[in-house]
Amino acid sequence: MVENIVGTQELPFGLATNFRINGKDYLIPMVIEEPSVIAAASHAAKLAREAGGFWAEADESIMRGEIQVLDAGPEAEKRITEAKEELLEMANTCSQTLSKLGGGAKDIEIKRVNGMLVLHLLVDVKDAMGANTVNTMLEKISPRVQELTGGRIGFRIISNLCDLRLARARARWPKALLGEDVIQGILDGYRLAEKDIYRTVTHNKGIMNGIDAVALATGQDWRAIEAGAHGWAARNGYKPLTRYWLDEKGDLWGEIELPLAVGVVGGSIKSNPVAQIALKILGVKSAKELSSVMAAVGLAQNFAALRALAKEGIQKGHMRLHARNLAIAAGAKGEEIERIAERMVKEGKISLEYAKELLNG
Ligand code: NAD
């Protein structure tokens, strides 16, 4: 897959449970090194399940590719518009598979940015993440764009801000399950995230804990997902990717919307056997279904963090596994790990120094 390889880096692969999305049960494969993320997602899904689980959906898989044109002539926009069908047809010669599936290059947008002309090629990449496909199309049509505009071609590459490829999920958490105080705490915390960027970034990081873990498990380009998510969050000043409100019964509703460029084919997915197993466990049939599931996981993860912060604080769940990590770092082996971790948790003294002291003493 990559150059200069000397080994592989292994991470824990777990399964989050209790997820019901659009009436279907899912086991969610998650690859992540951070303690308590998988447990938290499972717990949030269990609470949402009481009210029917998650409702989720995704847009068609439209990606944007950009061609930068420098020194374009005054007639450039008009000439590109007139040649639109020709350019789309030319782009679609790059992938017969995509055309057969009803996907492919669909539209062209043009804008002027900083004195340059920028052409956006909109491509329905169907069940792929799409970067390679779109980049190939951009390079294919660039010489003709140069002729039409009379300018110089600069960068030709996909945009990771795939704002036409959004996924959304929604869930209800009943008041009877959470209690009024916890709901109020969640809403207070959410109001802070709406206005204080120091909180907003952490709020969104919690969402990405879940989304990235599914992305890693299923072999996605998680940097593309991260870049897209934060770009989307920042489109009108950096904002939370989720929204929370109360209904007339006092139940809590949560909703998420973010761009998700994911694939069930393409890239390195087919050559990564673990990703294949993860997709099989998840049982998704399309990129749209995968991104719907990931949106639901992001919402669940966010809700779990807000609930913990409004209740017992975030450390309680983290500390047990963290104590084990510290015991291992101190040199504990086999049964010693659990013994030392347990002792540190019990005494409320969780540190590497204390783990070493217990090990040596
Ligand atoms: P890809 O090049 O493997 O293309 C997907 C292939 O799957 C195509 O050949 C297509 O014909 C085929 N296919 C079969 N069934 C399909 C279906 N149902 N729907 C869609 N396609 C189907 O992969 P890609 O998704 O175009 O590119 C993804 C890769 O590009 C990732 O590995 C990513 O890391 C990399 N990449 C990303 C960026 C970026 O994000 N900025 C830039 C360059 C490369």
Short mmCIF file of C-alpha atoms and ligand atoms in Angstrom, two decimals, residues 95 97-98 101 125-135 157-158 160 221 223-224 265-268, ligand 1:
data_model
loop_
_atom_site.label_atom_id
_atom_site.label_comp_id
_atom_site.label_asym_id
_atom_site.label_seq_id
_atom_site.Cartn_x
_atom_site.Cartn_y
_atom_site.Cartn_z
CA SER A 95 -14.87 5.21 -15.80
CA THR A 97 -18.13 1.21 -14.40
CA LEU A 98 -19.32 4.44 -12.86
CA LEU A 101 -23.97 2.42 -12.36
CA VAL A 125 -18.74 8.48 -7.25
CA LYS A 126 -21.41 6.06 -6.00
CA ASP A 127 -19.91 3.54 -3.54
CA ALA A 128 -16.31 4.80 -3.63
CA MET A 129 -14.62 7.55 -1.63
CA GLY A 130 -13.86 8.96 -5.06
CA ALA A 131 -10.62 10.93 -4.86
CA ASN A 132 -8.72 8.89 -7.44
CA THR A 133 -11.69 8.76 -9.77
CA VAL A 134 -12.26 12.52 -9.63
CA ASN A 135 -8.56 13.38 -9.92
CA ILE A 157 -7.45 17.93 -7.41
CA ILE A 158 -10.50 16.84 -5.48
CA ASN A 160 -12.18 17.37 0.64
CA ASP A 221 -9.26 7.74 4.37
CA ARG A 223 -7.75 12.35 7.09
CA ALA A 224 -10.18 13.20 4.30
CA VAL A 265 -15.10 -0.18 -2.80
CA GLY A 266 -11.93 1.45 -4.10
CA GLY A 267 -8.79 2.81 -2.49
CA SER A 268 -7.09 0.19 -0.33
P1 NAD B 1 -10.41 3.98 -6.78
O1 NAD B 1 -9.42 4.72 -7.59
O2 NAD B 1 -10.08 2.58 -6.40
O3 NAD B 1 -11.79 4.06 -7.59
C1 NAD B 1 -12.90 3.26 -7.31
C2 NAD B 1 -12.99 2.14 -8.32
O4 NAD B 1 -14.06 1.27 -7.98
C3 NAD B 1 -13.24 2.65 -9.71
O5 NAD B 1 -12.40 1.97 -10.60
C4 NAD B 1 -14.69 2.23 -9.99
O6 NAD B 1 -14.92 1.99 -11.33
C5 NAD B 1 -14.81 0.98 -9.16
N1 NAD B 1 -16.16 0.62 -8.70
C6 NAD B 1 -16.69 -0.63 -8.72
N2 NAD B 1 -17.93 -0.64 -8.21
C7 NAD B 1 -18.18 0.64 -7.85
C8 NAD B 1 -19.31 1.25 -7.22
N3 NAD B 1 -20.42 0.57 -6.88
N4 NAD B 1 -19.23 2.57 -6.96
C9 NAD B 1 -18.13 3.28 -7.26
N5 NAD B 1 -17.05 2.75 -7.86
C10 NAD B 1 -17.06 1.42 -8.15
O7 NAD B 1 -10.73 4.73 -5.42
P2 NAD B 1 -11.33 6.16 -5.13
O8 NAD B 1 -12.44 5.95 -4.18
O9 NAD B 1 -11.58 6.92 -6.39
O10 NAD B 1 -10.11 6.88 -4.39
C11 NAD B 1 -9.91 6.69 -3.01
C12 NAD B 1 -8.45 6.81 -2.66
O11 NAD B 1 -7.92 8.06 -3.08
C13 NAD B 1 -8.23 6.72 -1.18
O12 NAD B 1 -7.29 5.71 -0.92
C14 NAD B 1 -7.63 8.10 -0.84
O13 NAD B 1 -6.73 8.00 0.23
C15 NAD B 1 -6.96 8.49 -2.12
N6 NAD B 1 -6.68 9.91 -2.36
C16 NAD B 1 -7.24 10.91 -1.61
C17 NAD B 1 -6.99 12.25 -1.88
C18 NAD B 1 -7.69 13.30 -1.09
O14 NAD B 1 -8.58 12.99 -0.33
N7 NAD B 1 -7.34 14.60 -1.21
C19 NAD B 1 -6.12 12.58 -2.93
C20 NAD B 1 -5.55 11.53 -3.69
C21 NAD B 1 -5.84 10.21 -3.41
#
